[in-house]
Coordinates of C-alpha atoms in Angstrom, one line a residue:
X1 CA -71.2 -3.0 63.1
X2 CA -74.0 -0.6 61.9
X3 CA -71.5 2.2 61.7
X4 CA -69.2 0.2 59.5
X5 CA -72.0 -0.6 57.0
X6 CA -73.0 3.0 56.9
X7 CA -69.4 4.1 56.2
X8 CA -69.0 1.5 53.4
X9 CA -72.2 2.7 51.8
X10 CA -71.1 6.3 52.0
X11 CA -67.7 5.5 50.3
X12 CA -69.5 3.5 47.6
X13 CA -71.7 6.5 47.0
X14 CA -68.8 8.8 46.7
X15 CA -67.0 6.6 44.2
X16 CA -70.2 6.2 42.1
X17 CA -70.5 9.9 41.8
X18 CA -68.2 11.3 39.1
X19 CA -67.5 15.0 38.5
X20 CA -66.9 16.4 35.1
X21 CA -65.7 20.0 34.5
X22 CA -65.8 20.7 30.8
X23 CA -63.9 24.0 31.3
X24 CA -61.0 23.1 33.6
X25 CA -61.2 19.4 34.0
X26 CA -58.6 16.9 32.7
X27 CA -59.0 13.3 31.5
X28 CA -55.2 12.9 31.9
X29 CA -54.7 14.2 35.5
X30 CA -58.2 14.2 36.8
X31 CA -59.5 11.7 39.4
X32 CA -63.3 12.2 38.9
X33 CA -63.6 14.0 42.2
X34 CA -65.0 17.5 42.8
X35 CA -61.5 18.9 43.4
X36 CA -59.9 16.9 40.5
X37 CA -62.7 16.5 37.9
X38 CA -62.5 14.8 34.5
X39 CA -63.0 16.6 31.2
X40 CA -65.5 14.3 29.6
X41 CA -68.5 12.2 30.5
X42 CA -66.9 9.3 28.5
X43 CA -63.9 9.3 30.9
X44 CA -66.2 9.3 33.9
X45 CA -68.2 6.2 32.8
X46 CA -65.0 4.4 31.7
X47 CA -63.6 4.9 35.2
X48 CA -66.6 4.2 37.4
X49 CA -68.9 2.1 35.2
X50 CA -72.0 2.9 33.2
X51 CA -74.2 3.0 36.4
X52 CA -72.2 5.8 38.0
X53 CA -73.9 9.1 38.7
X54 CA -72.3 11.9 36.7
X55 CA -72.4 15.6 37.6
X56 CA -71.3 18.0 34.9
X57 CA -70.1 21.6 35.2
X58 CA -70.4 23.6 32.0
X59 CA -70.3 27.2 33.4
X60 CA -70.4 29.2 36.5
X61 CA -73.7 27.7 37.6
X62 CA -71.9 24.7 39.1
X63 CA -72.4 21.0 38.8
X64 CA -75.6 19.5 37.4
X65 CA -76.7 16.0 36.4
X66 CA -75.3 14.9 33.1
X67 CA -77.9 15.0 30.3
X68 CA -79.4 11.8 29.0
X69 CA -78.0 12.5 25.5
X70 CA -74.5 12.9 26.9
X71 CA -74.8 9.6 28.9
X72 CA -76.2 7.8 25.9
X73 CA -73.4 9.0 23.6
X74 CA -70.7 8.0 26.1
X75 CA -72.2 4.6 26.6
X76 CA -72.4 4.1 22.8
X77 CA -68.7 5.0 22.5
X78 CA -67.8 2.6 25.3
X79 CA -69.7 -0.2 23.6
X80 CA -67.9 0.5 20.3
X81 CA -64.5 0.6 22.0
X82 CA -65.3 -2.7 23.7
X83 CA -66.3 -4.3 20.5
X84 CA -63.1 -3.0 18.8
X85 CA -60.9 -4.3 21.6
X86 CA -62.6 -7.7 21.4
X87 CA -62.0 -7.8 17.7
X88 CA -58.4 -6.8 18.2
X89 CA -58.0 -9.4 20.8
X90 CA -59.4 -12.0 18.5
X91 CA -57.1 -10.9 15.7
X92 CA -54.2 -11.0 18.0
X93 CA -55.0 -14.5 19.1
X94 CA -55.4 -15.5 15.5
X95 CA -52.1 -14.0 14.5
X96 CA -50.4 -15.6 17.5
X97 CA -51.8 -19.0 16.5
X98 CA -50.8 -18.5 12.8
X99 CA -47.3 -17.4 13.9
X100 CA -47.0 -20.4 16.2
X101 CA -48.1 -22.7 13.4
X102 CA -45.6 -21.0 11.0
X103 CA -42.8 -21.4 13.5
X104 CA -43.7 -25.1 14.1
X105 CA -43.9 -25.7 10.3
X106 CA -40.5 -23.9 9.8
X107 CA -39.0 -25.9 12.6
X108 CA -40.3 -29.1 11.0
X109 CA -39.0 -27.9 7.6
X110 CA -35.6 -27.2 9.0
X111 CA -35.4 -30.6 10.7
X112 CA -36.4 -32.2 7.4
X113 CA -34.0 -30.1 5.5
X114 CA -31.2 -31.1 7.7
X115 CA -31.8 -34.7 6.7
X116 CA -31.7 -33.9 2.9
X117 CA -28.3 -34.6 1.6
X118 CA -27.4 -33.5 -2.0
X119 CA -24.9 -35.8 -3.9
X120 CA -23.5 -35.0 -7.3
X121 CA -24.6 -37.6 -9.9
X122 CA -21.3 -39.1 -11.1
X123 CA -23.0 -40.6 -14.1
X124 CA -23.3 -37.0 -15.6
X125 CA -20.5 -35.6 -17.7
X126 CA -17.8 -33.9 -15.8
X127 CA -18.6 -30.2 -15.3
X128 CA -16.2 -27.7 -17.0
X129 CA -15.3 -24.8 -14.7
X130 CA -16.2 -21.5 -16.4
X131 CA -16.7 -17.8 -15.6
X132 CA -20.1 -16.2 -16.2
X133 CA -18.7 -14.3 -19.2
X134 CA -18.1 -17.7 -20.9
X135 CA -21.8 -18.7 -20.5
X136 CA -22.9 -18.1 -24.1
X137 CA -20.1 -20.1 -25.6
X138 CA -20.8 -22.9 -23.0
X139 CA -24.5 -23.4 -23.8
X140 CA -25.5 -27.1 -23.9
X141 CA -22.5 -28.2 -21.9
X142 CA -22.4 -29.3 -18.3
X143 CA -20.5 -26.5 -16.4
X144 CA -19.5 -25.4 -13.0
X145 CA -19.9 -21.8 -12.0
X146 CA -19.0 -20.0 -8.7
X147 CA -20.1 -16.6 -7.6
X148 CA -22.2 -14.5 -5.3
X149 CA -26.0 -14.7 -4.9
X150 CA -27.0 -11.4 -6.5
X151 CA -30.8 -12.0 -6.4
X152 CA -32.9 -14.8 -5.0
X153 CA -36.5 -15.8 -5.6
X154 CA -38.4 -18.8 -4.2
X155 CA -41.4 -19.9 -6.4
X156 CA -43.6 -22.4 -4.7
X157 CA -42.2 -25.4 -2.8
X158 CA -40.2 -26.9 -5.5
X159 CA -38.4 -24.1 -7.4
X160 CA -35.8 -21.4 -6.7
X161 CA -34.3 -18.8 -9.0
X162 CA -30.8 -17.5 -8.2
X163 CA -29.1 -14.8 -10.2
X164 CA -25.4 -15.5 -9.8
X165 CA -22.7 -12.8 -10.0
X166 CA -19.0 -13.4 -10.4
X167 CA -17.7 -10.0 -11.5
X168 CA -17.7 -11.0 -15.2
X169 CA -21.5 -11.0 -15.6
X170 CA -24.8 -12.3 -14.3
X171 CA -26.2 -15.8 -14.7
X172 CA -29.7 -17.0 -13.8
X173 CA -29.8 -20.4 -12.3
X174 CA -33.0 -22.5 -11.6
X175 CA -33.1 -25.1 -8.8
X176 CA -35.9 -27.6 -8.6
X177 CA -37.2 -30.5 -6.5
X178 CA -34.8 -31.8 -3.9
X179 CA -32.3 -29.1 -4.7
X180 CA -34.6 -26.6 -3.0
X181 CA -35.3 -28.7 0.1
X182 CA -31.9 -29.1 1.9
X183 CA -30.9 -26.8 4.8
X184 CA -28.6 -24.6 2.7
X185 CA -31.5 -24.0 0.2
X186 CA -34.1 -22.9 2.8
X187 CA -31.5 -20.7 4.6
X188 CA -29.8 -19.2 1.5
X189 CA -29.4 -15.5 1.6
X190 CA -28.3 -12.7 -0.9
X191 CA -24.5 -12.3 -1.2
X192 CA -23.8 -15.9 -0.1
X193 CA -21.2 -17.5 -2.2
X194 CA -22.2 -20.8 -4.0
X195 CA -21.0 -23.1 -6.7
X196 CA -23.6 -24.5 -9.1
X197 CA -23.4 -27.4 -11.6
X198 CA -25.6 -27.9 -14.6
X199 CA -26.4 -27.1 -18.2
X200 CA -27.0 -23.6 -19.7
X201 CA -30.0 -23.5 -22.0
X202 CA -31.3 -20.7 -24.1
X203 CA -34.7 -19.3 -22.9
X204 CA -37.8 -19.6 -25.1
X205 CA -39.3 -16.4 -26.4
X206 CA -41.3 -14.5 -23.9
X207 CA -39.0 -15.2 -21.0
X208 CA -36.1 -13.0 -20.0
X209 CA -32.9 -13.4 -18.1
X210 CA -29.3 -12.1 -18.4
X211 CA -28.0 -13.1 -21.9
X212 CA -31.4 -14.8 -22.5
X213 CA -30.4 -18.1 -21.0
X214 CA -30.4 -19.9 -17.7
X215 CA -28.4 -22.7 -16.0
X216 CA -30.6 -25.7 -15.0
X217 CA -28.8 -26.9 -11.8
X218 CA -28.3 -30.6 -11.1
X219 CA -26.1 -30.0 -8.0
X220 CA -24.9 -27.1 -5.9
X221 CA -23.1 -26.3 -2.7
X222 CA -22.5 -23.3 -0.4
X223 CA -19.0 -21.9 -0.2
X224 CA -19.8 -19.1 2.3
X225 CA -23.1 -18.1 3.7
X226 CA -24.1 -14.4 4.2
X227 CA -26.2 -13.3 7.2
X228 CA -30.0 -13.0 7.0
X229 CA -32.4 -11.0 9.2
X230 CA -31.5 -7.5 10.4
X231 CA -27.9 -8.0 9.2
X232 CA -28.9 -9.1 5.7
X233 CA -27.2 -7.4 2.8
X234 CA -30.5 -5.9 1.5
X235 CA -31.1 -4.3 4.9
X236 CA -27.6 -2.8 4.9
X237 CA -27.5 -1.2 1.5
X238 CA -30.7 0.6 0.4
X239 CA -31.3 3.5 -2.0
X240 CA -32.8 5.7 0.7
X241 CA -29.9 5.1 3.1
X242 CA -28.0 8.1 4.5
X243 CA -25.1 9.1 2.1
X244 CA -22.6 9.0 4.9
X245 CA -23.7 5.4 5.7
X246 CA -23.4 4.4 2.1
X247 CA -19.8 5.9 2.0
X248 CA -19.0 3.9 5.2
X249 CA -20.5 0.8 3.4
X250 CA -18.7 1.5 0.1
X251 CA -17.2 -2.0 0.2
X252 CA -20.8 -3.3 -0.1
X253 CA -22.2 -0.5 -2.4
X254 CA -19.7 -1.4 -5.1
X255 CA -21.4 -4.8 -5.4
X256 CA -24.5 -3.2 -6.8
X257 CA -25.3 -3.2 -10.5
X258 CA -25.0 0.5 -11.0
X259 CA -21.7 1.1 -9.1
X260 CA -20.1 -2.0 -10.5
X261 CA -21.1 -0.8 -14.0
X262 CA -19.3 2.5 -13.3
X263 CA -16.2 0.7 -12.2
X264 CA -16.2 -1.6 -15.2
X265 CA -16.7 1.4 -17.6
X266 CA -13.9 3.2 -15.7
X267 CA -11.5 0.3 -16.4
X268 CA -12.3 0.3 -20.1
X269 CA -12.0 4.1 -20.3
X270 CA -8.5 3.9 -18.8
X271 CA -7.6 1.2 -21.4
X272 CA -8.9 3.4 -24.1
X273 CA -6.8 6.4 -22.9
X274 CA -3.6 4.2 -23.0
X275 CA -4.5 2.8 -26.4
X276 CA -4.9 6.3 -27.8
X277 CA -1.5 7.4 -26.5
X278 CA 0.1 4.2 -27.7
X279 CA -1.4 4.7 -31.2
X280 CA -0.1 8.3 -31.3
X281 CA 3.5 7.4 -30.2
X282 CA 3.5 8.7 -26.6
X283 CA 5.6 7.0 -23.9
X284 CA 4.1 6.3 -20.5
X285 CA 6.1 7.4 -17.5
X286 CA 5.6 7.0 -13.7
X287 CA 6.6 10.2 -11.9
X288 CA 6.9 10.4 -8.1
X289 CA 4.0 11.3 -5.8
X290 CA 6.3 12.6 -3.0
X291 CA 7.7 16.0 -4.0
X292 CA 9.2 19.2 -2.6
X293 CA 7.8 21.6 -5.2
X294 CA 4.3 23.0 -6.0
X295 CA 2.5 23.2 -9.3
X296 CA -1.0 24.6 -8.6
X297 CA -0.4 26.8 -5.5
X298 CA 0.7 26.2 -1.9
X299 CA -2.7 26.5 -0.3
X300 CA -3.8 23.0 -1.6
X301 CA -0.6 21.1 -0.7
X302 CA -0.7 18.0 1.5
X303 CA 2.4 18.4 3.6
X304 CA 4.2 15.6 5.4
X305 CA 7.6 14.9 7.1
X306 CA 10.0 13.2 4.8
X307 CA 12.9 12.0 6.9
X308 CA 13.1 15.4 8.7
X309 CA 12.5 17.4 5.6
X310 CA 9.3 19.2 4.4
X311 CA 7.6 17.4 1.5
X312 CA 4.3 17.2 -0.2
X313 CA 1.9 14.9 -2.0
X314 CA 2.0 15.9 -5.6
X315 CA -0.6 18.2 -7.1
X316 CA 0.4 17.3 -10.6
X317 CA 3.2 15.4 -12.4
X318 CA 3.4 18.0 -15.1
X319 CA 6.9 19.4 -14.2
X320 CA 8.4 15.9 -14.2
X321 CA 6.7 15.1 -17.6
X322 CA 8.4 18.2 -19.1
X323 CA 11.8 16.8 -18.1
X324 CA 11.1 13.7 -20.1
X325 CA 10.5 15.4 -23.4
X326 CA 14.2 15.6 -24.5
X327 CA 14.8 11.9 -23.9
X328 CA 11.4 10.3 -24.6
X329 CA 9.5 12.7 -26.8
X330 CA 5.8 13.1 -26.1
X331 CA 4.9 11.5 -22.8
X332 CA 1.9 10.8 -20.6
X333 CA 1.2 9.4 -17.1
X334 CA -1.9 8.2 -15.3
X335 CA -1.3 8.7 -11.6
X336 CA -2.9 10.0 -8.4
X337 CA -2.8 13.7 -7.6
X338 CA -3.7 15.3 -4.3
X339 CA -5.3 18.6 -3.6
X340 CA -5.9 19.8 0.0
X341 CA -8.8 21.9 -1.2
X342 CA -11.5 22.1 1.5
X343 CA -14.3 21.9 -1.0
X344 CA -17.5 19.9 -0.8
X345 CA -18.8 20.4 -4.3
X346 CA -19.8 17.4 -6.4
X347 CA -16.8 17.7 -8.7
X348 CA -14.0 17.9 -6.2
X349 CA -11.9 15.1 -4.6
X350 CA -8.8 15.3 -2.4
X351 CA -7.3 12.3 -4.3
X352 CA -8.1 11.8 -7.9
X353 CA -6.7 9.9 -11.0
X354 CA -4.9 12.5 -13.1
X355 CA -4.2 11.8 -16.8
X356 CA -1.4 14.2 -17.9
X357 CA 0.5 14.6 -21.1
X358 CA 3.3 16.9 -22.4
X359 CA 4.4 17.5 -26.0
X360 CA 7.3 19.3 -27.6
X361 CA 7.6 21.3 -30.7
X362 CA 4.0 22.4 -31.1
X363 CA 1.8 25.5 -31.2
X364 CA -1.2 26.4 -29.1
X365 CA -3.5 25.3 -31.9
X366 CA -1.6 22.0 -32.1
X367 CA -2.3 21.6 -28.4
X368 CA -6.0 22.2 -28.8
X369 CA -6.2 19.7 -31.7
X370 CA -4.4 17.0 -29.7
X371 CA -6.8 17.5 -26.9
X372 CA -9.8 17.2 -29.2
X373 CA -8.2 14.1 -30.7
X374 CA -7.7 12.6 -27.3
X375 CA -11.3 13.1 -26.2
X376 CA -13.0 12.0 -29.4
X377 CA -10.7 9.1 -30.1
X378 CA -11.0 7.7 -26.6
X379 CA -14.8 7.9 -26.7
X380 CA -14.8 6.2 -30.1
X381 CA -12.6 3.4 -28.6
X382 CA -14.9 3.0 -25.6
X383 CA -18.1 2.9 -27.7
X384 CA -16.5 0.4 -30.1
X385 CA -16.2 -2.1 -27.2
X386 CA -19.7 -3.7 -27.1
X387 CA -19.8 -4.6 -23.4
X388 CA -18.7 -1.1 -22.5
X389 CA -21.0 0.5 -24.9
X390 CA -23.9 -1.3 -23.2
X391 CA -22.7 -0.1 -19.8
X392 CA -22.6 3.5 -21.1
X393 CA -26.1 3.1 -22.5
X394 CA -27.3 1.6 -19.2
X395 CA -25.9 4.5 -17.2
X396 CA -26.4 7.3 -19.7
X397 CA -29.1 6.4 -22.2
X398 CA -29.1 9.9 -23.8
X399 CA -25.3 10.0 -24.3
X400 CA -24.2 11.5 -27.7
X401 CA -20.7 11.4 -29.2
X402 CA -19.1 14.8 -29.1
X403 CA -18.8 16.4 -32.5
X404 CA -15.6 18.0 -33.9
X405 CA -14.6 20.7 -33.9
X406 CA -15.2 21.7 -30.3
X407 CA -16.5 25.2 -29.7
X408 CA -13.6 27.7 -29.2
X409 CA -14.3 30.6 -26.7
X410 CA -11.9 33.0 -25.3
X411 CA -12.0 34.0 -21.6
X412 CA -12.9 37.6 -22.6
X413 CA -15.8 36.4 -24.7
X414 CA -17.0 34.2 -21.8
X415 CA -17.1 37.3 -19.6
X416 CA -19.3 39.0 -22.2
X417 CA -21.4 35.9 -22.5
X418 CA -22.1 35.9 -18.8
X419 CA -23.1 39.5 -18.9
X420 CA -25.3 39.0 -22.0
X421 CA -27.1 36.1 -20.4
X422 CA -27.5 37.9 -17.0
X423 CA -25.3 35.4 -15.1
X424 CA -24.1 37.3 -12.1
X425 CA -22.0 37.0 -9.0
X426 CA -23.7 36.3 -5.6
X427 CA -23.7 40.0 -4.8
X428 CA -25.7 40.7 -8.0
X429 CA -22.8 42.3 -9.9
X430 CA -21.4 41.2 -13.2
X431 CA -18.0 39.4 -13.7
X432 CA -15.3 41.6 -15.2
X433 CA -12.1 40.8 -17.0
X434 CA -9.4 39.6 -14.7
X435 CA -11.7 37.7 -12.3
X436 CA -11.8 34.0 -11.9
X437 CA -15.0 32.4 -13.2
X438 CA -16.3 30.1 -10.4
X439 CA -17.8 26.7 -10.9
X440 CA -21.5 27.8 -10.8
X441 CA -21.5 30.4 -13.5
X442 CA -19.1 28.3 -15.6
X443 CA -21.5 25.4 -15.3
X444 CA -24.5 27.6 -16.1
X445 CA -22.8 28.8 -19.3
X446 CA -21.7 25.3 -20.4
X447 CA -25.0 23.7 -19.7
X448 CA -26.8 26.4 -21.7
X449 CA -24.5 26.1 -24.7
X450 CA -24.7 22.3 -24.2
X451 CA -21.7 21.3 -26.2
X452 CA -18.0 20.8 -25.4
X453 CA -16.1 24.1 -25.1
X454 CA -12.4 25.0 -25.3
X455 CA -12.3 28.1 -23.0
X456 CA -9.0 29.8 -23.8
X457 CA -6.7 32.7 -23.2
X458 CA -7.1 33.2 -19.4
X459 CA -5.5 36.3 -17.7
X460 CA -2.0 35.6 -16.5
X461 CA -2.9 36.8 -12.9
X462 CA -5.4 33.9 -12.3
X463 CA -3.3 31.1 -13.9
X464 CA -0.2 29.2 -12.8
X465 CA 3.2 30.8 -12.9
X466 CA 4.6 28.5 -15.7
X467 CA 2.0 29.3 -18.4
X468 CA 3.2 30.9 -21.6
X469 CA 1.8 34.4 -22.3
X470 CA 0.3 35.2 -25.7
X471 CA 3.0 37.0 -27.8
X472 CA 0.6 39.7 -29.0
X473 CA -1.2 40.2 -25.7
X474 CA 0.9 39.7 -22.6
X475 CA -2.2 40.1 -20.3
X476 CA -3.4 36.6 -21.2
X477 CA -1.9 33.1 -21.4
X478 CA -2.0 30.3 -24.0
X479 CA -4.2 28.3 -21.7
X480 CA -7.3 26.2 -22.1
X481 CA -10.0 24.6 -19.9
X482 CA -12.2 21.9 -21.5
X483 CA -15.8 22.3 -20.3
X484 CA -18.4 19.6 -20.7
X485 CA -22.1 19.9 -20.1
X486 CA -23.4 18.6 -16.8
X487 CA -19.9 18.5 -15.2
X488 CA -18.0 21.6 -16.1
X489 CA -14.2 21.6 -16.4
X490 CA -12.6 18.2 -17.0
X491 CA -9.2 19.3 -18.6
X492 CA -6.8 22.1 -17.9
X493 CA -3.9 22.8 -20.1
X494 CA -1.5 25.4 -21.6
X495 CA 1.7 26.1 -23.4
X496 CA 4.6 26.2 -21.0
X497 CA 7.1 29.1 -20.7
X498 CA 10.1 28.2 -22.8
X499 CA 12.3 31.2 -22.0
X500 CA 14.5 30.8 -18.9
X501 CA 14.6 34.5 -17.9
X502 CA 10.9 34.8 -18.2
X503 CA 10.4 31.7 -16.0
X504 CA 12.8 33.1 -13.3
X505 CA 10.8 36.3 -13.3
X506 CA 7.6 34.3 -12.9
X507 CA 9.0 32.5 -9.9
X508 CA 9.8 35.8 -8.3
X509 CA 6.4 37.3 -9.1
X510 CA 4.7 34.2 -7.6
X511 CA 6.8 34.4 -4.4
X512 CA 8.4 31.0 -5.2
X513 CA 12.1 30.2 -4.3
X514 CA 13.5 28.9 -7.6
X515 CA 16.2 26.9 -5.9
X516 CA 14.2 23.6 -5.5
X517 CA 13.1 24.0 -9.2
X518 CA 16.6 24.0 -10.6
X519 CA 15.9 20.7 -12.5
X520 CA 12.8 22.2 -14.0
X521 CA 14.5 25.5 -14.9
X522 CA 17.3 23.6 -16.6
X523 CA 14.8 22.5 -19.3
X524 CA 15.1 26.1 -20.6
X525 CA 18.9 26.1 -20.3
X526 CA 19.8 22.8 -22.1
X527 CA 17.9 23.2 -25.3
X528 CA 14.6 24.9 -24.9
X529 CA 11.6 24.5 -27.2
X530 CA 7.9 25.5 -27.4
X531 CA 6.0 22.8 -25.5
X532 CA 2.7 22.3 -23.8
X533 CA 0.5 19.9 -22.1
X534 CA -2.6 19.3 -20.0
X535 CA -4.2 17.4 -17.1
X536 CA -7.5 15.5 -17.3
X537 CA -9.5 14.5 -14.2
X538 CA -10.5 10.9 -14.9
X539 CA -13.4 11.0 -12.4
X540 CA -14.8 14.2 -14.0
X541 CA -14.5 12.7 -17.5
X542 CA -16.4 9.6 -16.2
X543 CA -19.1 11.8 -14.5
X544 CA -19.7 13.4 -17.9
X545 CA -19.6 10.2 -19.9
X546 CA -21.7 8.1 -17.5
X547 CA -24.0 10.9 -16.3
X548 CA -23.1 10.6 -12.6
X549 CA -24.2 13.4 -10.3
X550 CA -20.9 13.5 -8.4
X551 CA -17.3 12.5 -9.1
X552 CA -17.4 10.5 -5.9
X553 CA -19.5 7.9 -7.7
X554 CA -16.6 7.5 -10.2
X555 CA -13.9 6.7 -7.6
X556 CA -13.4 3.3 -6.0
X557 CA -13.0 4.7 -2.5
X558 CA -13.5 8.5 -2.7
X559 CA -11.4 10.8 -0.6
X560 CA -12.6 14.3 0.1
X561 CA -12.7 16.7 3.0
X562 CA -13.4 14.7 6.1
X563 CA -13.5 11.3 4.4
X564 CA -10.5 9.0 4.4
X565 CA -12.3 5.7 5.1
X566 CA -12.9 2.9 4.5

């Protein structure tokens, strides 16, 4: 029995003695023993208690009793940590109590809300169904409006503000009293679809809302509820989200004010293009998109199997437009074009809306004037439409109408401009005549000049086979690129070869079999004429007009290298 007491005392003594080696010890792996010492006195006291004996090793002299100052400092730290933990524990208990109370209150509110039933007051005038765009003309009348909850704000217990969106505009709705207390109200989330009934009143001065009015709701109902919590719309689409995620969620992104404004402006721009051509006597045609010929080079063709034959998605409808000139006169089309160009720049798409036109019996100067007329007249039509003008001002507050005449600059002069302004190639050398001017230096030049440019007379070797050569200088073509600040090239055009023999020679030089192009060559056989045309990238035009960083923002569902969804 005596032996057992002695052994227990010895074990207690060993445990109460803590070893600290400030040189090789470790607070993470140490045990407080002589063979596995701690690093600090604090760790020793935390482990064995404040009454433990602590031996400290600071150098080769071995272990010595810890100093009173070290013990005092460690005890003070332990006391502070204890006080902090107690405070944290108290805060935790308080938060848990508050959370429990909140959950109980919410549960009570939900149970109460489930008992609240909204009923339309039949004594009120019958509501007239309208779209949001009809709100101003419907002020003072009882109306019925359906749409998506664009924004939602709860103010106190008896008031809710809902901004409703239906694609034609935005309408602020105010719900008060019982209308805020039913189950649908307390669980309402952004992007839910609802129908509201009430009267639209102008707002007093000092208050703001879309169109300076709001609908005072007297009855409302949910059509389709959107999720809340982690799956809520506002948690799905955020400004700082990864670009790839936003592209995957494009169907949700286009609901936003900015992207929907771009798409609305796009629709009006397309209307303006068509109105321009209609006013100038052009005929719209619809060429095929499945073809067996190339226009802009074989390297960017999308090939597919067409009933056992090789075919391609069209790069351009130009060749087909040319065939329409003898029967329809000046023609245009607005169709999709496809380029299998493995480019990730902000101005390239694999599928884009291509506005193309062809005209007969004109000179190169006439072609440039018609292009200038197209761009300026279209912009004037867009800005004359007040809703669209507001969209342009919203997206591009600093937009200025282009002034006529556009600057004319020959390719040879552009080469000299690049040299004079020290704009070089990646290897540090200057561009020379005959070389293609890539996007970066072209943009640098355009942004520095900061006005629309007609860049003309490109060397024949770097342009398409069908472009007409300048009669007095066969090295260059009657060709033009329209360059706009902040986006670069938005239009490419030229006069087309009108001599059959010259075209056949061009086929041969480009390594193209003329056989599949017989119908195109025949235009020079059955009554040829000087003619020319151009192609305009609608997304690039919009990127310039609306000051968008990339053409992808100007496409409903952009397609580019590696992206063919959703």
